[in-house]
Amino acid sequence: MKIPVRILILVAIAMVAGIVANTIHPRGIRLVGNWSDPDQALYKTVAGPEDPAYAGPERAAEAYSSKCCVFIDASNRDVFEKGHIPGAVNIPFYEDTQKQLDTLESTMKDKEMIVYCEGPECESGLLLARALKEIEFQVEIFYGGMARWRATGMPVEKGASPKDTPVKTK
Amino acid sequence: MNTTDTAPIGKVVRSTLLARGAEIIVGGVLLFAAVNKLLCPGCFVSAILGFKILPHVLINPFAVVLPWVEIVCGVCLIVATANWRSAARWLAAALFAALVIAVVQALIRGLGITCGCFGPYWQTSLATTLVLDIVLLALLFIPIKQG
C-alpha cells in the first residue's frame, strides 16, 4: 500500500474517532456552529455552564453608562494602549497575572467586573474571567471585546492603565 | 569479525535508534498536545479563531478532528510498523508545516494570541511555538541509514 493511501486511511480514522468522541464528550461542541452572531456563537461554543455569564454589547454599554462595574481588559499592554474602554483596568493575562490578581483582590473585591479582550476571537478574556471567578469575584464576560465596542460607536480611550488606581464606581 | 566490518552495522544501529527516538519524542509531543486540546474542545475553537485563517464554517469540524489526527499520528509514530510510521511521519510533517504558516502569518499580522497547541492550561507564545514546531519538523526527518 502506498504512503498517500495510508495517510488517507489515518485521516479517515481520525475523522471517525473525532466525531464519535465529540458526541460522547461532556464538553463536546457542535459540528456546525451557528455563526450568525459570532460573539454569542463562540461564547456558547467555548464556555461551559460553570463559566462567567455572557454580557452582550448592550449590557456592556449599559454598564458603562451606569458605572456599575469595573471593566477589566485582558489584552497585552501595547494592544491596551492603542485603545480600550474608558476607565478600564489592564490585566494582561499572559503577563504576571497572579501578582495583578492579588492587587485586585485587595482593592476591588466588592466590585462587579466585566472582562473583555481584543475581540470575540481572543481567549485571554475568558481565561482571565475564569481566574477571577475562581477567586470569587462577581464577573461577566463581554465576549465581543474591543472589536464589538468600537463597532457600536462607543467611546475609546488611549494610553496606559493607571497603576494601582482603582477605577471609581458608584 | 574485524572492526571495519562492524563499524557500518554500528552506524546503522545508532542511526536507527536515533530515528526511532525522534519518532517517539514527536509522537509523545503530539499525544500530549491532543490530550490537552481534548480537555476543552471549545477553548481550541477559540484558539483556532484567533489565527483568523479558517472560514467560520470549517472551524468546528477542524477543532473536532485535528486532535484525533494528532492522536493517530502519535500512536503510529510510537508503536506502528515502519510503513505506517512513514505515513504518520508525512502526516505529522504536514501538520507542523501548516502550523508554521499559521504562526508566521499571525506574527506578521501582529495578532495578540498564544498558540493553543497544548490546550488552555499550557500557553505557549507564538515565537516559542515556531521554534518548537521547526525542531519537531526536523526530528521527523532524521534519516534512517539502510546500511
Tab-separated table of C-alpha atoms in Angstrom:
chain	number	residue	atom	x	y	z
A	1	MET	CA	0.000	0.000	0.000
A	2	LYS	CA	1.406	3.415	-0.957
A	3	ILE	CA	2.075	6.156	1.570
A	4	PRO	CA	-0.656	8.584	0.306
A	5	VAL	CA	-3.253	5.814	0.712
A	6	ARG	CA	-2.034	5.101	4.229
A	7	ILE	CA	-2.206	8.840	5.025
A	8	LEU	CA	-5.810	8.964	3.795
A	9	ILE	CA	-6.660	5.948	5.959
A	10	LEU	CA	-5.094	7.640	9.009
A	11	VAL	CA	-7.101	10.830	8.349
A	12	ALA	CA	-10.313	8.809	7.904
A	13	ILE	CA	-9.715	7.010	11.216
A	14	ALA	CA	-9.102	10.376	12.901
A	15	MET	CA	-12.325	11.828	11.449
A	16	VAL	CA	-14.465	8.933	12.649
A	17	ALA	CA	-12.780	8.884	16.074
A	18	GLY	CA	-13.142	12.672	16.400
A	19	ILE	CA	-16.851	12.689	15.582
A	20	VAL	CA	-17.605	9.748	17.896
A	21	ALA	CA	-15.526	11.189	20.735
A	22	ASN	CA	-17.104	14.632	20.346
A	23	THR	CA	-20.570	13.067	20.576
A	24	ILE	CA	-19.826	11.448	23.920
A	25	HIS	CA	-17.502	14.178	25.288
A	26	PRO	CA	-19.206	16.007	28.194
A	27	ARG	CA	-17.967	19.327	26.737
A	28	GLY	CA	-18.350	18.315	23.087
A	29	ILE	CA	-19.027	21.098	20.596
A	30	ARG	CA	-21.496	21.412	17.735
A	31	LEU	CA	-20.076	20.122	14.471
A	32	VAL	CA	-21.587	23.059	12.615
A	33	GLY	CA	-21.750	26.232	14.630
A	34	ASN	CA	-24.429	28.875	14.108
A	35	TRP	CA	-22.212	31.836	13.363
A	36	SER	CA	-24.959	34.389	12.594
A	37	ASP	CA	-23.924	36.158	15.810
A	38	PRO	CA	-20.248	35.195	16.099
A	39	ASP	CA	-19.875	36.682	19.598
A	40	GLN	CA	-22.614	34.553	21.104
A	41	ALA	CA	-21.814	31.562	18.901
A	42	LEU	CA	-18.241	31.493	20.102
A	43	TYR	CA	-19.209	32.124	23.695
A	44	LYS	CA	-21.672	29.228	23.573
A	45	THR	CA	-19.092	27.038	21.885
A	46	VAL	CA	-16.323	27.904	24.288
A	47	ALA	CA	-17.950	28.463	27.651
A	48	GLY	CA	-19.232	25.752	29.930
A	49	PRO	CA	-22.140	26.075	32.359
A	50	GLU	CA	-19.748	26.965	35.181
A	51	ASP	CA	-18.151	29.841	33.244
A	52	PRO	CA	-18.844	33.568	33.835
A	53	ALA	CA	-22.104	34.883	32.368
A	54	TYR	CA	-22.242	36.424	28.895
A	55	ALA	CA	-22.524	40.191	28.569
A	56	GLY	CA	-23.525	41.377	25.100
A	57	PRO	CA	-22.755	44.824	23.641
A	58	GLU	CA	-25.987	46.260	25.097
A	59	ARG	CA	-25.108	45.066	28.602
A	60	ALA	CA	-21.569	46.471	28.221
A	61	ALA	CA	-22.939	49.857	27.084
A	62	GLU	CA	-25.442	49.930	29.936
A	63	ALA	CA	-22.733	49.029	32.475
A	64	TYR	CA	-20.518	51.777	31.052
A	65	SER	CA	-23.181	54.489	31.325
A	66	SER	CA	-24.395	53.425	34.750
A	67	LYS	CA	-20.813	52.985	36.036
A	68	CYS	CA	-21.994	49.904	37.871
A	69	CYS	CA	-18.998	47.779	37.000
A	70	VAL	CA	-15.256	47.834	36.550
A	71	PHE	CA	-14.125	46.931	33.042
A	72	ILE	CA	-11.074	44.663	33.003
A	73	ASP	CA	-9.092	44.455	29.764
A	74	ALA	CA	-7.113	41.208	29.419
A	75	SER	CA	-5.170	42.311	26.324
A	76	ASN	CA	-1.401	42.790	26.169
A	77	ARG	CA	-0.187	46.245	27.255
A	78	ASP	CA	0.578	47.524	23.753
A	79	VAL	CA	-2.869	46.499	22.496
A	80	PHE	CA	-4.482	48.129	25.546
A	81	GLU	CA	-2.591	51.367	24.999
A	82	LYS	CA	-3.850	51.603	21.426
A	83	GLY	CA	-7.439	51.725	22.650
A	84	HIS	CA	-9.647	50.456	25.466
A	85	ILE	CA	-12.971	51.110	27.135
A	86	PRO	CA	-12.569	54.395	29.072
A	87	GLY	CA	-11.619	53.721	32.690
A	88	ALA	CA	-10.790	50.056	32.091
A	89	VAL	CA	-8.071	48.392	34.124
A	90	ASN	CA	-5.472	46.440	32.154
A	91	ILE	CA	-4.580	42.975	33.431
A	92	PRO	CA	-2.641	41.388	30.562
A	93	PHE	CA	-3.482	37.750	31.052
A	94	TYR	CA	-0.146	36.459	29.850
A	95	GLU	CA	1.998	38.835	31.917
A	96	ASP	CA	2.395	38.236	35.625
A	97	THR	CA	-1.308	37.673	36.125
A	98	GLN	CA	-1.068	36.308	39.660
A	99	LYS	CA	0.559	39.449	41.088
A	100	GLN	CA	-2.082	41.627	39.485
A	101	LEU	CA	-4.899	39.401	40.687
A	102	ASP	CA	-3.545	39.738	44.234
A	103	THR	CA	-3.629	43.550	43.876
A	104	LEU	CA	-7.175	43.410	42.535
A	105	GLU	CA	-8.251	41.119	45.335
A	106	SER	CA	-7.114	43.632	47.939
A	107	THR	CA	-8.559	46.720	46.225
A	108	MET	CA	-11.694	45.696	44.334
A	109	LYS	CA	-13.113	42.593	45.936
A	110	ASP	CA	-16.611	44.077	46.267
A	111	LYS	CA	-16.841	45.414	42.696
A	112	GLU	CA	-18.738	43.824	39.824
A	113	MET	CA	-16.483	43.245	36.862
A	114	ILE	CA	-16.834	42.862	33.123
A	115	VAL	CA	-13.845	41.249	31.433
A	116	TYR	CA	-13.031	41.588	27.748
A	117	CYS	CA	-10.117	41.368	25.315
A	118	GLU	CA	-9.453	42.451	21.713
A	119	GLY	CA	-12.466	40.795	20.151
A	120	PRO	CA	-14.515	37.618	20.035
A	121	GLU	CA	-11.552	35.611	18.792
A	122	CYS	CA	-9.190	36.174	21.706
A	123	GLU	CA	-9.218	33.738	24.582
A	124	SER	CA	-7.413	35.824	27.207
A	125	GLY	CA	-10.687	37.477	28.303
A	126	LEU	CA	-12.333	34.152	29.050
A	127	LEU	CA	-9.241	32.757	30.778
A	128	LEU	CA	-8.935	35.863	32.961
A	129	ALA	CA	-12.674	35.861	33.735
A	130	ARG	CA	-12.361	32.240	34.849
A	131	ALA	CA	-9.399	33.108	37.077
A	132	LEU	CA	-11.362	35.986	38.618
A	133	LYS	CA	-14.429	33.851	39.159
A	134	GLU	CA	-12.266	31.231	40.845
A	135	ILE	CA	-11.231	33.778	43.480
A	136	GLU	CA	-14.897	34.712	43.903
A	137	PHE	CA	-15.183	37.996	42.035
A	138	GLN	CA	-18.570	38.833	40.541
A	139	VAL	CA	-17.612	38.699	36.914
A	140	GLU	CA	-19.231	38.717	33.487
A	141	ILE	CA	-17.507	38.369	30.135
A	142	PHE	CA	-18.044	40.823	27.293
A	143	TYR	CA	-17.262	38.396	24.524
A	144	GLY	CA	-17.287	40.822	21.618
A	145	GLY	CA	-14.466	42.750	23.275
A	146	MET	CA	-12.929	45.911	21.821
A	147	ALA	CA	-13.856	44.940	18.252
A	148	ARG	CA	-17.568	44.982	19.078
A	149	TRP	CA	-17.221	48.023	21.375
A	150	ARG	CA	-15.671	50.024	18.536
A	151	ALA	CA	-18.230	48.728	16.020
A	152	THR	CA	-21.096	50.037	18.154
A	153	GLY	CA	-19.536	53.524	18.172
A	154	MET	CA	-18.780	53.639	21.879
A	155	PRO	CA	-16.008	55.935	23.203
A	156	VAL	CA	-12.448	54.644	23.226
A	157	GLU	CA	-9.612	55.792	25.456
A	158	LYS	CA	-5.911	55.501	24.605
A	159	GLY	CA	-2.848	55.197	26.829
A	160	ALA	CA	-1.583	53.092	29.706
A	161	SER	CA	-3.604	51.745	32.585
A	162	PRO	CA	-3.323	53.936	35.716
A	163	LYS	CA	-1.156	51.849	38.031
A	164	ASP	CA	-2.590	50.966	41.443
A	165	THR	CA	-5.520	53.309	40.871
A	166	PRO	CA	-8.787	51.528	41.386
A	167	VAL	CA	-11.484	52.694	38.990
A	168	LYS	CA	-14.127	54.806	40.663
A	169	THR	CA	-17.578	53.288	40.651
A	170	LYS	CA	-20.844	54.428	42.147
B	1	MET	CA	34.920	-10.236	12.547
B	2	ASN	CA	37.161	-7.187	12.310
B	3	THR	CA	36.396	-3.561	13.168
B	4	THR	CA	35.942	-2.473	9.542
B	5	ASP	CA	33.052	-4.953	9.227
B	6	THR	CA	31.327	-3.956	12.461
B	7	ALA	CA	31.583	-0.147	12.115
B	8	PRO	CA	28.869	0.270	9.423
B	9	ILE	CA	26.500	-2.010	11.365
B	10	GLY	CA	27.121	0.081	14.462
B	11	LYS	CA	26.342	3.244	12.495
B	12	VAL	CA	23.140	1.724	11.154
B	13	VAL	CA	22.054	0.671	14.643
B	14	ARG	CA	22.849	4.094	16.069
B	15	SER	CA	21.061	5.841	13.212
B	16	THR	CA	18.004	3.611	13.569
B	17	LEU	CA	17.895	4.165	17.311
B	18	LEU	CA	18.239	7.921	16.786
B	19	ALA	CA	15.418	7.984	14.242
B	20	ARG	CA	13.187	5.792	16.433
B	21	GLY	CA	13.946	8.001	19.422
B	22	ALA	CA	12.989	11.063	17.399
B	23	GLU	CA	9.742	9.418	16.276
B	24	ILE	CA	8.876	8.519	19.863
B	25	ILE	CA	9.590	12.083	21.049
B	26	VAL	CA	7.460	13.628	18.277
B	27	GLY	CA	4.726	11.036	18.880
B	28	GLY	CA	4.754	11.852	22.588
B	29	VAL	CA	4.502	15.591	21.952
B	30	LEU	CA	1.580	15.017	19.549
B	31	LEU	CA	-0.255	12.874	22.121
B	32	PHE	CA	0.372	15.434	24.870
B	33	ALA	CA	-0.933	18.244	22.637
B	34	ALA	CA	-4.011	16.245	21.619
B	35	VAL	CA	-4.987	15.218	25.145
B	36	ASN	CA	-4.718	18.817	26.357
B	37	LYS	CA	-6.849	20.060	23.468
B	38	LEU	CA	-9.486	17.426	24.213
B	39	LEU	CA	-9.781	18.639	27.813
B	40	CYS	CA	-11.541	21.760	26.491
B	41	PRO	CA	-12.664	21.448	22.847
B	42	GLY	CA	-14.308	24.873	22.971
B	43	CYS	CA	-11.055	26.519	24.051
B	44	PHE	CA	-9.443	25.036	20.957
B	45	VAL	CA	-12.182	26.633	18.829
B	46	SER	CA	-11.260	29.958	20.386
B	47	ALA	CA	-7.574	29.346	19.670
B	48	ILE	CA	-8.284	28.490	16.011
B	49	LEU	CA	-10.399	31.624	15.632
B	50	GLY	CA	-7.520	33.694	16.954
B	51	PHE	CA	-5.370	32.790	13.940
B	52	LYS	CA	-8.017	34.303	11.610
B	53	ILE	CA	-7.264	32.000	8.675
B	54	LEU	CA	-10.078	29.441	8.566
B	55	PRO	CA	-13.605	30.331	7.403
B	56	HIS	CA	-16.115	30.073	10.261
B	57	VAL	CA	-17.880	27.085	8.733
B	58	LEU	CA	-14.708	24.967	8.953
B	59	ILE	CA	-13.706	25.909	12.475
B	60	ASN	CA	-15.835	23.447	14.467
B	61	PRO	CA	-15.122	20.392	12.266
B	62	PHE	CA	-11.413	21.262	12.325
B	63	ALA	CA	-11.465	21.545	16.124
B	64	VAL	CA	-13.199	18.171	16.394
B	65	VAL	CA	-10.900	16.259	14.033
B	66	LEU	CA	-7.424	17.792	14.475
B	67	PRO	CA	-6.707	16.424	17.988
B	68	TRP	CA	-7.559	12.954	16.693
B	69	VAL	CA	-5.250	13.362	13.713
B	70	GLU	CA	-2.557	14.119	16.289
B	71	ILE	CA	-3.517	11.056	18.342
B	72	VAL	CA	-3.491	8.758	15.301
B	73	CYS	CA	-0.116	10.179	14.194
B	74	GLY	CA	1.319	9.996	17.698
B	75	VAL	CA	0.251	6.387	18.263
B	76	CYS	CA	1.551	5.327	14.832
B	77	LEU	CA	4.899	7.061	15.347
B	78	ILE	CA	5.367	5.284	18.655
B	79	VAL	CA	4.053	1.764	18.089
B	80	ALA	CA	3.249	1.102	14.415
B	81	THR	CA	5.232	-0.807	11.802
B	82	ALA	CA	7.717	1.019	9.561
B	83	ASN	CA	5.269	1.590	6.677
B	84	TRP	CA	2.617	3.124	8.894
B	85	ARG	CA	5.231	5.155	10.765
B	86	SER	CA	6.354	6.555	7.450
B	87	ALA	CA	2.801	7.621	6.586
B	88	ALA	CA	2.370	9.128	10.066
B	89	ARG	CA	5.633	10.986	9.652
B	90	TRP	CA	4.429	12.673	6.446
B	91	LEU	CA	1.067	13.484	8.001
B	92	ALA	CA	2.713	14.959	11.108
B	93	ALA	CA	5.079	16.929	8.876
B	94	ALA	CA	2.076	18.376	7.027
B	95	LEU	CA	0.526	19.390	10.365
B	96	PHE	CA	3.737	21.069	11.524
B	97	ALA	CA	4.196	22.824	8.176
B	98	ALA	CA	0.624	24.149	8.334
B	99	LEU	CA	1.231	25.362	11.870
B	100	VAL	CA	4.429	27.158	10.783
B	101	ILE	CA	2.399	29.016	8.127
B	102	ALA	CA	-0.362	29.856	10.631
B	103	VAL	CA	2.103	31.129	13.231
B	104	VAL	CA	4.168	33.166	10.760
B	105	GLN	CA	1.077	34.898	9.345
B	106	ALA	CA	-0.117	35.611	12.926
B	107	LEU	CA	3.283	37.130	13.781
B	108	ILE	CA	3.289	39.231	10.593
B	109	ARG	CA	-0.251	40.474	11.259
B	110	GLY	CA	0.645	41.198	14.914
B	111	LEU	CA	-2.207	39.102	16.308
B	112	GLY	CA	-2.006	39.178	20.088
B	113	ILE	CA	-2.635	35.465	20.574
B	114	THR	CA	-0.995	32.386	22.001
B	115	CYS	CA	-0.842	29.112	20.144
B	116	GLY	CA	-3.477	26.994	21.876
B	117	CYS	CA	-1.471	23.975	20.669
B	118	PHE	CA	-1.332	22.438	24.137
B	119	GLY	CA	-4.832	23.362	25.268
B	120	PRO	CA	-5.876	26.128	27.633
B	121	TYR	CA	-3.583	25.172	30.517
B	122	TRP	CA	-0.212	25.211	28.723
B	123	GLN	CA	0.038	28.560	26.968
B	124	THR	CA	2.913	28.948	24.527
B	125	SER	CA	3.821	32.204	22.789
B	126	LEU	CA	3.894	32.308	19.002
B	127	ALA	CA	7.697	32.611	18.946
B	128	THR	CA	8.140	29.563	21.208
B	129	THR	CA	5.629	27.657	19.105
B	130	LEU	CA	7.528	28.474	15.928
B	131	VAL	CA	10.849	27.233	17.350
B	132	LEU	CA	9.275	24.068	18.792
B	133	ASP	CA	7.464	23.412	15.545
B	134	ILE	CA	10.629	23.667	13.449
B	135	VAL	CA	12.540	21.409	15.872
B	136	LEU	CA	9.792	18.769	15.692
B	137	LEU	CA	9.699	19.043	11.915
B	138	ALA	CA	13.468	18.495	11.789
B	139	LEU	CA	13.220	15.499	14.158
B	140	LEU	CA	10.763	13.840	11.777
B	141	PHE	CA	13.321	13.809	9.015
B	142	ILE	CA	16.319	12.307	10.773
B	143	PRO	CA	17.240	9.799	8.082
B	144	ILE	CA	17.429	6.098	8.836
B	145	LYS	CA	20.597	4.662	7.269
B	146	GLN	CA	19.905	1.450	5.458
B	147	GLY	CA	23.447	0.010	5.949
